[in-house]
PDB file of C-alpha atoms in Angstrom:
ATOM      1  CA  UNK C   1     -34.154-148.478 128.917  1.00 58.00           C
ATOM      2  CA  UNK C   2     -35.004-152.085 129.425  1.00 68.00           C
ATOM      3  CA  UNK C   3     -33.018-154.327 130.720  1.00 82.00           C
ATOM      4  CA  UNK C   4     -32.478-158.056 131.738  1.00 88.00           C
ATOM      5  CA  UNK C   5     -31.203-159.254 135.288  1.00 90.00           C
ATOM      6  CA  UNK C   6     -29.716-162.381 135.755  1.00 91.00           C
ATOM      7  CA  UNK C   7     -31.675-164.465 137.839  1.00 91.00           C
ATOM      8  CA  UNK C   8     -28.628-166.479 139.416  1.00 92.00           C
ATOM      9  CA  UNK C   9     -26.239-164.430 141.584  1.00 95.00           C
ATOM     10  CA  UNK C  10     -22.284-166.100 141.557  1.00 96.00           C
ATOM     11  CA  UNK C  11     -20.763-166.626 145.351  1.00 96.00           C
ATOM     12  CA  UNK C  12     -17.541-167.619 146.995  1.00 96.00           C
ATOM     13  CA  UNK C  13     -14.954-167.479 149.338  1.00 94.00           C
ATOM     14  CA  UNK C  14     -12.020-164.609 148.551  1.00 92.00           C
ATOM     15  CA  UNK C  15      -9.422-164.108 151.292  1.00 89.00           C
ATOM     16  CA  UNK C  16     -11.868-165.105 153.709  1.00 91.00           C
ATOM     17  CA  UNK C  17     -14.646-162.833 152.477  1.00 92.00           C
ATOM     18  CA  UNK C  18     -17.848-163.981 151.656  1.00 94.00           C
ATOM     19  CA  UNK C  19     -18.874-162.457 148.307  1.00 94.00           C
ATOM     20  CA  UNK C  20     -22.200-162.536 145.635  1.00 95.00           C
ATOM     21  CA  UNK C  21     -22.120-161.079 142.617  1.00 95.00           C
ATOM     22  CA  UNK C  22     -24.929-160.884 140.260  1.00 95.00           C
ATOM     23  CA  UNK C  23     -24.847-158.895 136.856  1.00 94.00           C
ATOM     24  CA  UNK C  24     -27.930-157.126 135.009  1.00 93.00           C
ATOM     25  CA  UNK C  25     -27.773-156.220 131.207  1.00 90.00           C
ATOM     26  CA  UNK C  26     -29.462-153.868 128.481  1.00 86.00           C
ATOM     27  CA  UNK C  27     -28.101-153.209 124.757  1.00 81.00           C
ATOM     28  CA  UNK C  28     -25.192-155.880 125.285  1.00 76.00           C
ATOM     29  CA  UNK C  29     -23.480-153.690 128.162  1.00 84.00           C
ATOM     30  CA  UNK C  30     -23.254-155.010 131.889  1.00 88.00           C
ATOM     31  CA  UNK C  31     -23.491-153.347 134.720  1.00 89.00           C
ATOM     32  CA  UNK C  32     -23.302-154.907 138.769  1.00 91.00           C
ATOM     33  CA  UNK C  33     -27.273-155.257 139.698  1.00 92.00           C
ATOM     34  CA  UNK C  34     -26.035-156.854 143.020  1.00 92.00           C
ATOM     35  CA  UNK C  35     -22.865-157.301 144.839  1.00 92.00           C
ATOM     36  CA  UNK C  36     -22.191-158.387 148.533  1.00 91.00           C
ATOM     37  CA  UNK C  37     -19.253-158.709 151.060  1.00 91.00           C
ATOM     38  CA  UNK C  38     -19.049-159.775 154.691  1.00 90.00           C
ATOM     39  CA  UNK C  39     -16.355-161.797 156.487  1.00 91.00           C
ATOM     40  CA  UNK C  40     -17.335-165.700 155.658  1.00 89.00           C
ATOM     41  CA  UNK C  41     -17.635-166.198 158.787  1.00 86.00           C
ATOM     42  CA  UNK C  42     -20.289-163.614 159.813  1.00 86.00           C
ATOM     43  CA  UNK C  43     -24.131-164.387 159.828  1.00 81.00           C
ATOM     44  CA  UNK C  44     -26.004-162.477 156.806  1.00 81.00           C
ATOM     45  CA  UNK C  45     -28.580-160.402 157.275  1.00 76.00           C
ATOM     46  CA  UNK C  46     -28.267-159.305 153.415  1.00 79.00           C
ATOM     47  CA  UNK C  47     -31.796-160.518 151.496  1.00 84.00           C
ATOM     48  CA  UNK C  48     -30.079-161.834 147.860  1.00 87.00           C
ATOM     49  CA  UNK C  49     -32.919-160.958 145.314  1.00 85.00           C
ATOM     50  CA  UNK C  50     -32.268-164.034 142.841  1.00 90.00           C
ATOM     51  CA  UNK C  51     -33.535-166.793 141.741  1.00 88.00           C
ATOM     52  CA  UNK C  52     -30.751-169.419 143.176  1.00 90.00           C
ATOM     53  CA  UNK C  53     -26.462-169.186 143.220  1.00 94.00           C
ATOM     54  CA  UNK C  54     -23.609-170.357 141.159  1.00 95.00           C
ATOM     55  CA  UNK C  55     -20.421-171.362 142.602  1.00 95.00           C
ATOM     56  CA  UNK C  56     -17.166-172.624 141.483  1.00 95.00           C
ATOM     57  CA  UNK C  57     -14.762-175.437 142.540  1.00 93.00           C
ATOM     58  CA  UNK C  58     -10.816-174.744 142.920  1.00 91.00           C
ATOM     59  CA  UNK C  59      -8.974-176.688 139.978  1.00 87.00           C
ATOM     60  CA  UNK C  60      -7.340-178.968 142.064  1.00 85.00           C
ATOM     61  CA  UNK C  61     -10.694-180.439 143.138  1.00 87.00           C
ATOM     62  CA  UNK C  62     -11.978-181.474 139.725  1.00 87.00           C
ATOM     63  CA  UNK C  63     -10.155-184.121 137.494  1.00 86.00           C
ATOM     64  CA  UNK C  64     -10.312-183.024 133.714  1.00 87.00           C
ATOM     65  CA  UNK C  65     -10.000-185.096 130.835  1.00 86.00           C
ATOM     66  CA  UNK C  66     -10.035-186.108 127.084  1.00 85.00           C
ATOM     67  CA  UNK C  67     -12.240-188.847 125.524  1.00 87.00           C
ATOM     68  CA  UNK C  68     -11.300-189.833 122.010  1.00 84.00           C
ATOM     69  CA  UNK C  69     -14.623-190.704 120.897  1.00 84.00           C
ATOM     70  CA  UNK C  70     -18.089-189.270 121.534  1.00 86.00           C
ATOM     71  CA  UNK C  71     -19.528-191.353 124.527  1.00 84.00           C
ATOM     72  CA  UNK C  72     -23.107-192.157 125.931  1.00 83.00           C
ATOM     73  CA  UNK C  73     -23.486-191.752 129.716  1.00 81.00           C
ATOM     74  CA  UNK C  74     -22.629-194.858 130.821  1.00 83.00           C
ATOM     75  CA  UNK C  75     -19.873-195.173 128.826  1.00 86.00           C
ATOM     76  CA  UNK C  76     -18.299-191.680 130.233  1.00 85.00           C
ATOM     77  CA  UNK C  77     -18.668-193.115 133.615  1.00 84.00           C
ATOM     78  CA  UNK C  78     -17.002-196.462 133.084  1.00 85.00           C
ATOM     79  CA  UNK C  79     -13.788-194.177 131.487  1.00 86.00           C
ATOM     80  CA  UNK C  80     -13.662-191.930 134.178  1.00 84.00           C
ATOM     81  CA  UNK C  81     -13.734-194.559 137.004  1.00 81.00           C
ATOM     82  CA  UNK C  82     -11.180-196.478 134.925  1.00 85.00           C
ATOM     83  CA  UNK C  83      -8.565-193.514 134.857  1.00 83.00           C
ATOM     84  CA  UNK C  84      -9.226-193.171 138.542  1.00 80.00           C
ATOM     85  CA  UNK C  85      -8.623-196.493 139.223  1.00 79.00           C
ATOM     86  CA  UNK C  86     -12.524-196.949 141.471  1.00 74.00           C
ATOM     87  CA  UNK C  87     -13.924-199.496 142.277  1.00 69.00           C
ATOM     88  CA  UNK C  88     -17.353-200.556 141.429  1.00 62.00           C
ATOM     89  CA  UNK C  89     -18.751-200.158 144.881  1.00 60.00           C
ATOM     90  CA  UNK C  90     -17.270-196.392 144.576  1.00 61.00           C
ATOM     91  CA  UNK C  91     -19.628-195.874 141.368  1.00 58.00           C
ATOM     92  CA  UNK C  92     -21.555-193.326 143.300  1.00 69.00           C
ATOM     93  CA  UNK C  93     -19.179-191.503 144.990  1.00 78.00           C
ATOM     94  CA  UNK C  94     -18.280-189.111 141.729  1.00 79.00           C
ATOM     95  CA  UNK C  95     -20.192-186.171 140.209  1.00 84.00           C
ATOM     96  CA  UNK C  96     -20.000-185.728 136.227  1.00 81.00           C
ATOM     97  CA  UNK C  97     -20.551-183.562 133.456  1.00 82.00           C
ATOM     98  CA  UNK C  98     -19.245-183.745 129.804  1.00 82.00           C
ATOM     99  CA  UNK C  99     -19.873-182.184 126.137  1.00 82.00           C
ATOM    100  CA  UNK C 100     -19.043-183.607 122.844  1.00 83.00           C
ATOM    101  CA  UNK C 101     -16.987-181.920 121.140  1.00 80.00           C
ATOM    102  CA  UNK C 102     -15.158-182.455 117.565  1.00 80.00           C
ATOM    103  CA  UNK C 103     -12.088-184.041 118.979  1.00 78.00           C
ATOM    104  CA  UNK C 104     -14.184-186.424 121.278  1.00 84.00           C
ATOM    105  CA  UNK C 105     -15.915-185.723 124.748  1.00 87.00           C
ATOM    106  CA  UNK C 106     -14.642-183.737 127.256  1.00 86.00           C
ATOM    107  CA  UNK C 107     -15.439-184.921 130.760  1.00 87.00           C
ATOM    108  CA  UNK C 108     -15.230-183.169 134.647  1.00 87.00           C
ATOM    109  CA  UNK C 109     -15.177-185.077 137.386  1.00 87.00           C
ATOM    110  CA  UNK C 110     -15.728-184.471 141.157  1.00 87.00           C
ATOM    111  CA  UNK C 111     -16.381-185.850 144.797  1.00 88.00           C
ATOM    112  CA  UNK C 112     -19.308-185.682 145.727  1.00 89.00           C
ATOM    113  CA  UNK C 113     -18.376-184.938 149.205  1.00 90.00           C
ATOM    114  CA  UNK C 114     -16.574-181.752 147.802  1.00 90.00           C
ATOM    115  CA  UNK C 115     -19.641-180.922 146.058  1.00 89.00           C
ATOM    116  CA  UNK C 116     -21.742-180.565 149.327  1.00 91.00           C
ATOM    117  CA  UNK C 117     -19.017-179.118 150.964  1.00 91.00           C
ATOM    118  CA  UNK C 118     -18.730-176.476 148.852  1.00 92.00           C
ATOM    119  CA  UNK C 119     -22.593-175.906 148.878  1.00 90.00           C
ATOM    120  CA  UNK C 120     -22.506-175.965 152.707  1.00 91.00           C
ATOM    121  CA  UNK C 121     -20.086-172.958 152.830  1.00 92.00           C
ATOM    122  CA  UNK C 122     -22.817-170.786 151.680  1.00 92.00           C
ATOM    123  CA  UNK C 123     -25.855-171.576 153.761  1.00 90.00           C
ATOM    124  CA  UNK C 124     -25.813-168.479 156.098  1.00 88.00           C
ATOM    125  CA  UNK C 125     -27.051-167.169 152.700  1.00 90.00           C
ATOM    126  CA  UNK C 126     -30.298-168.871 153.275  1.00 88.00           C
ATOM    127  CA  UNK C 127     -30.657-169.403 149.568  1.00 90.00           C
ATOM    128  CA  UNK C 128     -30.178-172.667 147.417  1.00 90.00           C
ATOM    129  CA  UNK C 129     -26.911-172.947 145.651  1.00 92.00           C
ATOM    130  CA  UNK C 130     -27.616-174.940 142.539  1.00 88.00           C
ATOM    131  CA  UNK C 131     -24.978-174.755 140.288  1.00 86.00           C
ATOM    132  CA  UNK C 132     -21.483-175.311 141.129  1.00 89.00           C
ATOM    133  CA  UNK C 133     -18.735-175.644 137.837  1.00 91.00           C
ATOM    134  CA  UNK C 134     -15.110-175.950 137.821  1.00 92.00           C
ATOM    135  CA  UNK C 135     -13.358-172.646 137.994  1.00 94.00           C
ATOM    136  CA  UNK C 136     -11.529-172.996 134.854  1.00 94.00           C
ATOM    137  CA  UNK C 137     -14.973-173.023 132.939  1.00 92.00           C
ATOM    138  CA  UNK C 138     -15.866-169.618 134.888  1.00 95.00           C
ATOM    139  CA  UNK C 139     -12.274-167.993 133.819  1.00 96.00           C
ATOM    140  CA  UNK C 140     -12.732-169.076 130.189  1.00 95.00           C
ATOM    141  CA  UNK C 141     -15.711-167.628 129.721  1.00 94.00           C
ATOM    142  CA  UNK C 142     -14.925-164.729 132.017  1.00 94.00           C
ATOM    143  CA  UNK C 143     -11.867-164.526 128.795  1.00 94.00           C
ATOM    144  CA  UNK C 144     -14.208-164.615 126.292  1.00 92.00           C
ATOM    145  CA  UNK C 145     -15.932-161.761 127.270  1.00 91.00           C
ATOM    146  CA  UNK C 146     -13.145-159.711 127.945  1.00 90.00           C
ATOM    147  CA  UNK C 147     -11.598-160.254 124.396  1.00 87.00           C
ATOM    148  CA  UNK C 148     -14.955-160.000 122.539  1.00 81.00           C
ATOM    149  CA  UNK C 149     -15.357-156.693 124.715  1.00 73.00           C
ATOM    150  CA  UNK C 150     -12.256-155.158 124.960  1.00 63.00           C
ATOM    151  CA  UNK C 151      -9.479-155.901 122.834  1.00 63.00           C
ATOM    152  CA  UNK C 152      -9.110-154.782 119.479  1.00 59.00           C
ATOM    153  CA  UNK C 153      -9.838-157.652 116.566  1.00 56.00           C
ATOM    154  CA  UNK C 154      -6.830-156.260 114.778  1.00 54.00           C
ATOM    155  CA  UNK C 155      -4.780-157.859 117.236  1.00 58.00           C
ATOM    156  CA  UNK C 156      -2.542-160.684 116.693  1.00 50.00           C
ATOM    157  CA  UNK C 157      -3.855-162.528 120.320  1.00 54.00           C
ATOM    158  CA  UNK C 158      -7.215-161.919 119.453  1.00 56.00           C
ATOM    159  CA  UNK C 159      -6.996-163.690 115.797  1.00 63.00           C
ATOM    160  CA  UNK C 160      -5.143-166.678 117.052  1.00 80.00           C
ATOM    161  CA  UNK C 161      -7.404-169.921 117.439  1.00 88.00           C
ATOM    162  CA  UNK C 162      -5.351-170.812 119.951  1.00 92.00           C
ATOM    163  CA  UNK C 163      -4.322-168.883 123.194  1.00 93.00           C
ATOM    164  CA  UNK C 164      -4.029-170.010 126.755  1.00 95.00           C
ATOM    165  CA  UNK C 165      -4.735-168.710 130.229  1.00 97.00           C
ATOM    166  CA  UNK C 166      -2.411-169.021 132.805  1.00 97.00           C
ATOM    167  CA  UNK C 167      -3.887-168.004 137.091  1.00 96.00           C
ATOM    168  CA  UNK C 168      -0.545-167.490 138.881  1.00 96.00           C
ATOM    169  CA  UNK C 169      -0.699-168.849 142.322  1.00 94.00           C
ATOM    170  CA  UNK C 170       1.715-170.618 144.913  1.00 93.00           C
ATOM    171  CA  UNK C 171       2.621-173.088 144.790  1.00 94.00           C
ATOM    172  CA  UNK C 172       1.052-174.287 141.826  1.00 95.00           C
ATOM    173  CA  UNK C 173      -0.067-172.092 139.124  1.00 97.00           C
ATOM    174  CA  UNK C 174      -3.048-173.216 136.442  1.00 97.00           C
ATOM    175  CA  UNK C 175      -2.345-173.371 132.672  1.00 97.00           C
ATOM    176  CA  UNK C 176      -5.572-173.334 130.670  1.00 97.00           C
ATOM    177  CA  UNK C 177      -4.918-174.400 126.810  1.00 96.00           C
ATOM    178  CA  UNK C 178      -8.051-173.067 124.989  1.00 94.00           C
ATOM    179  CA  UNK C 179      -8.715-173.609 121.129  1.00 90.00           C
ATOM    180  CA  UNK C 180     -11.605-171.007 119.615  1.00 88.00           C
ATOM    181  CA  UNK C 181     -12.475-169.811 123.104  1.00 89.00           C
ATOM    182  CA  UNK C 182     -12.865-173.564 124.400  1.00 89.00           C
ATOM    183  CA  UNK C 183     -10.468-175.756 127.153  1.00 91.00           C
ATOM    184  CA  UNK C 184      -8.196-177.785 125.139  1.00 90.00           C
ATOM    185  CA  UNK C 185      -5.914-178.651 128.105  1.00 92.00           C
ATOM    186  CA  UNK C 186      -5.901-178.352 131.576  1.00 94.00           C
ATOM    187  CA  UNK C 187      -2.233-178.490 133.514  1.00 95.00           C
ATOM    188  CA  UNK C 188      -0.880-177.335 137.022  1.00 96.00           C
ATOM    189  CA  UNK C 189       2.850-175.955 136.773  1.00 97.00           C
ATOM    190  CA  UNK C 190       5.306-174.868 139.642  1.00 96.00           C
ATOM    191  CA  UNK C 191       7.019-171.324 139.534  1.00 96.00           C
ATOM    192  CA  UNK C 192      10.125-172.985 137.987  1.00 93.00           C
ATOM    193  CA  UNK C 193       8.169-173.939 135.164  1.00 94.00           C
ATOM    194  CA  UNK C 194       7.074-170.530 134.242  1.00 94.00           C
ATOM    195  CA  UNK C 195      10.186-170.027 131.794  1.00 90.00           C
ATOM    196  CA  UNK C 196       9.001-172.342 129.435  1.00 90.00           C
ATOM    197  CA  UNK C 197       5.347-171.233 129.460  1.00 91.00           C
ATOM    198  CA  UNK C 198       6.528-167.192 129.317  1.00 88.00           C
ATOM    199  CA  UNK C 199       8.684-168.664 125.737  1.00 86.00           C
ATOM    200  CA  UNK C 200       5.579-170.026 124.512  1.00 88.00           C
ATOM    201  CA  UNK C 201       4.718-168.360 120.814  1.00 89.00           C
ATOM    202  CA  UNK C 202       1.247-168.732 121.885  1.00 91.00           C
ATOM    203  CA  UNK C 203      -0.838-165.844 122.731  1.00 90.00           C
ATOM    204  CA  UNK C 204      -0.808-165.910 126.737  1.00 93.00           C
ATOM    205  CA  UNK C 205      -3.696-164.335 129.465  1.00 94.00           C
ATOM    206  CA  UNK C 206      -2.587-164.079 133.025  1.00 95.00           C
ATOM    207  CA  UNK C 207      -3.554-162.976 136.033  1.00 95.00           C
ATOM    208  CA  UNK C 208      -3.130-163.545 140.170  1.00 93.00           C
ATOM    209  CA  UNK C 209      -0.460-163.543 141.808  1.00 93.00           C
ATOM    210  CA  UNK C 210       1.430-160.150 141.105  1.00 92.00           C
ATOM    211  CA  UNK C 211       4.483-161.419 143.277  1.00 94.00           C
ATOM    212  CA  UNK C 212       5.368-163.972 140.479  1.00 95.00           C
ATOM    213  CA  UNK C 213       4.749-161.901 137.592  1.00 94.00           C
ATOM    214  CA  UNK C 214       6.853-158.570 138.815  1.00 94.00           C
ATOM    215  CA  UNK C 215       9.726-161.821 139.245  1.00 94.00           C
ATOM    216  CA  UNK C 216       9.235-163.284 135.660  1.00 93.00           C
ATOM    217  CA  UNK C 217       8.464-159.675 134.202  1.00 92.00           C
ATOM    218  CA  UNK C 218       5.729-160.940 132.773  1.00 91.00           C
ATOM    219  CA  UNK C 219       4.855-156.853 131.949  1.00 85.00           C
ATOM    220  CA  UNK C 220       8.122-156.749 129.323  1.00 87.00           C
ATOM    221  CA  UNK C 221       6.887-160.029 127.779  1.00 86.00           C
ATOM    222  CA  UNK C 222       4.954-159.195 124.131  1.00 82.00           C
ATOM    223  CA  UNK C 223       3.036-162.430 123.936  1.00 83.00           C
ATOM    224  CA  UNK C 224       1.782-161.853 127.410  1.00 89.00           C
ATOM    225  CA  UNK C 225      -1.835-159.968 128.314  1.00 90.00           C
ATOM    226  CA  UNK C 226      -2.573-159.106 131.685  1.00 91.00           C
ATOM    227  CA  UNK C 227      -6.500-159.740 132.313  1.00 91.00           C
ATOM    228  CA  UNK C 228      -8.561-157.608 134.357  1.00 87.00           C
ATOM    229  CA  UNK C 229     -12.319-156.816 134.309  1.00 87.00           C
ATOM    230  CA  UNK C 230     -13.189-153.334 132.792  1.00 81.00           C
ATOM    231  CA  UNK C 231     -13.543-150.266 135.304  1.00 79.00           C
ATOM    232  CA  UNK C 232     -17.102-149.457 134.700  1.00 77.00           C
ATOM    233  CA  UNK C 233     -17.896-153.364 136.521  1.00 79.00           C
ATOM    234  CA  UNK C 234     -15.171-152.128 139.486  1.00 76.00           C
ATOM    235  CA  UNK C 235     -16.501-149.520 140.486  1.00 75.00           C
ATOM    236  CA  UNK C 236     -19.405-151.616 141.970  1.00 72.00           C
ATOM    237  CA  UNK C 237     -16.837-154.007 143.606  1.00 75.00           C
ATOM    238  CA  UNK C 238     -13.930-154.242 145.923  1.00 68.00           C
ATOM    239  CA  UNK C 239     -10.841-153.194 144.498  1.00 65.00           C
ATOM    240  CA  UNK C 240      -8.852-154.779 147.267  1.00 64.00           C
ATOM    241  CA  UNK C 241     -10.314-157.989 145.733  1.00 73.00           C
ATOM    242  CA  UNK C 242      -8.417-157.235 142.099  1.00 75.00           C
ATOM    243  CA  UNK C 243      -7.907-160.083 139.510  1.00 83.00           C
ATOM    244  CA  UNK C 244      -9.129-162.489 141.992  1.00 88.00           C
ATOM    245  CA  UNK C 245     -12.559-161.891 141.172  1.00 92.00           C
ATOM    246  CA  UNK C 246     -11.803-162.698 137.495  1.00 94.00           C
ATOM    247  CA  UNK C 247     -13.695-166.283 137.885  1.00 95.00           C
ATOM    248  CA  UNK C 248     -16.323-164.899 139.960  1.00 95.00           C
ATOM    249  CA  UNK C 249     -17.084-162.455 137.291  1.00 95.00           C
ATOM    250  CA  UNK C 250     -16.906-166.013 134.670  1.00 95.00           C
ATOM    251  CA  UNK C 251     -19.510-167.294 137.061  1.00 95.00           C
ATOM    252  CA  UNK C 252     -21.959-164.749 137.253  1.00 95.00           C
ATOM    253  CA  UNK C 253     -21.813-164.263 133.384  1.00 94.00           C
ATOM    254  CA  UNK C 254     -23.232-168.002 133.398  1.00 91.00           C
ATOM    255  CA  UNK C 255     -26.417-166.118 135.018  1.00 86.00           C
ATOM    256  CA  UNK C 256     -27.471-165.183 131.589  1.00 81.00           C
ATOM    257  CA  UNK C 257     -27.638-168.149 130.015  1.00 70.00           C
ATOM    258  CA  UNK C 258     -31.076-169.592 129.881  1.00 55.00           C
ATOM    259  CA  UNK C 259     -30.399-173.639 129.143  1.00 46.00           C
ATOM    260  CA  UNK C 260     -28.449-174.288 132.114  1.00 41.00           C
ATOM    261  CA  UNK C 261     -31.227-173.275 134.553  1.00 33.00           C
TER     262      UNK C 261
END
């Protein structure tokens, strides 16, 4: 049977493990091709047969935002460093990437600095980390797939347009707003908040922390979904690791596509 490996492997940082993860395909199913664990700290004698790796950045280290109108370059630049309040001679210090969409442009933001931090985390790997996206664009798409795969389309969550994701985490958990499978809204909540988001008549995906979701039971809630990846993928992985690989599963599904390479 033929089949299709993804030439970038996903990495990061999960309870102080160093993992990779990189997925092959044939007759739309996925299976692991490669996966990889060691304690971060621990020099790798592990030879990663891809092309490059794909990494994500926590939330809290990328600013999000809405642009009413479609934008040129420039433009999105002068915007963003306006919101942030920079100064010209700071011009350089931000990283940037941004889509048009109907409603506008949608822009992410980052240091630099954080950037090649991040990348610098992975060199006992000894091979080039090239991409590195926001985690809530791996956990969307990480969402996608799971409700294209494995939900039924008679559901009510699946028809909805609109749906949102929510990571539980202390102290501040992530609310993802998503319209037809794309961010809409991108918010940070305490556990006290949680009420309001549970009573939300929106279709709602959660995962992480299980501490705050046996509290809030979340599991007696009918608008709420647990996520988790299918069995056949966890076989192949750690199980200790659970939901938390959820965006490291996101990332490695970027491997596939062609136009970001």
């Amino acid at each position: 049977m033929a089949h299709y490996v993804a030439p970038f492997a996903a990495v990061d940082i999960i309870d102080k493990q160093l993992v990779v993860l990189q997925l092959a395909s044939a007759q739309g199913r996925l299976w692991v091709h490669q996966w990889h664990q060691q304690p971060a700290t621990q020099a790798c004698s592990q030879k990663l047969h891809c092309r490059a790796l794909m990494t994500v950045m926590d939330h809290r280290a990328v600013h999000y935002q809405q642009l009413s109108e479609h934008q040129q370059l420039h433009q999105v630049r002068e915007s963003v460093h306006a919101s942030l309040g920079l100064e010209h001679t700071q011009l350089d210090t931000l990283t940037l990437d941004y889509q048009h969409t109907p409603l506008g442009t949608q822009v992410v933001s980052g240091h630099c600095s954080q950037v090649r931090k991040k990348q610098q985390q992975f060199e006992v790997l000894k091979c080039p980390v090239s991409i590195v996206e926001p985690a809530f664009q791996a956990v969307i798409r990480a969402t996608n797939f799971l409700l294209a795969e494995h939900y039924s389309p008679t559901q009510s969550h699946v028809l909805s347009p609109e749906w949102q994701i929510l990571q539980l985490a202390e102290p501040l958990s992530t609310l993802i707003r998503c319209h037809y499978g794309s961010i809409s809204a991108l918010s940070f909540h305490s556990e006290s908040d949680l009420t309001s988001i549970i009573g939300s008549p929106l279709p709602t995906f959660y995962f992480g922390n299980r501490n705050i979701s046996n509290r809030h039971q979340f599991g007696s809630q009918p608008m709420l979904q647990t996520l988790a990846l299918p069995s056949y993928l966890q076989e192949n992985m750690s199980t200790a690791l659970g939901d938390q690989l959820l965006p490291l599963f996101g990332c490695a599904l970027r491997g596939f596509i062609k136009w970001h390479h």
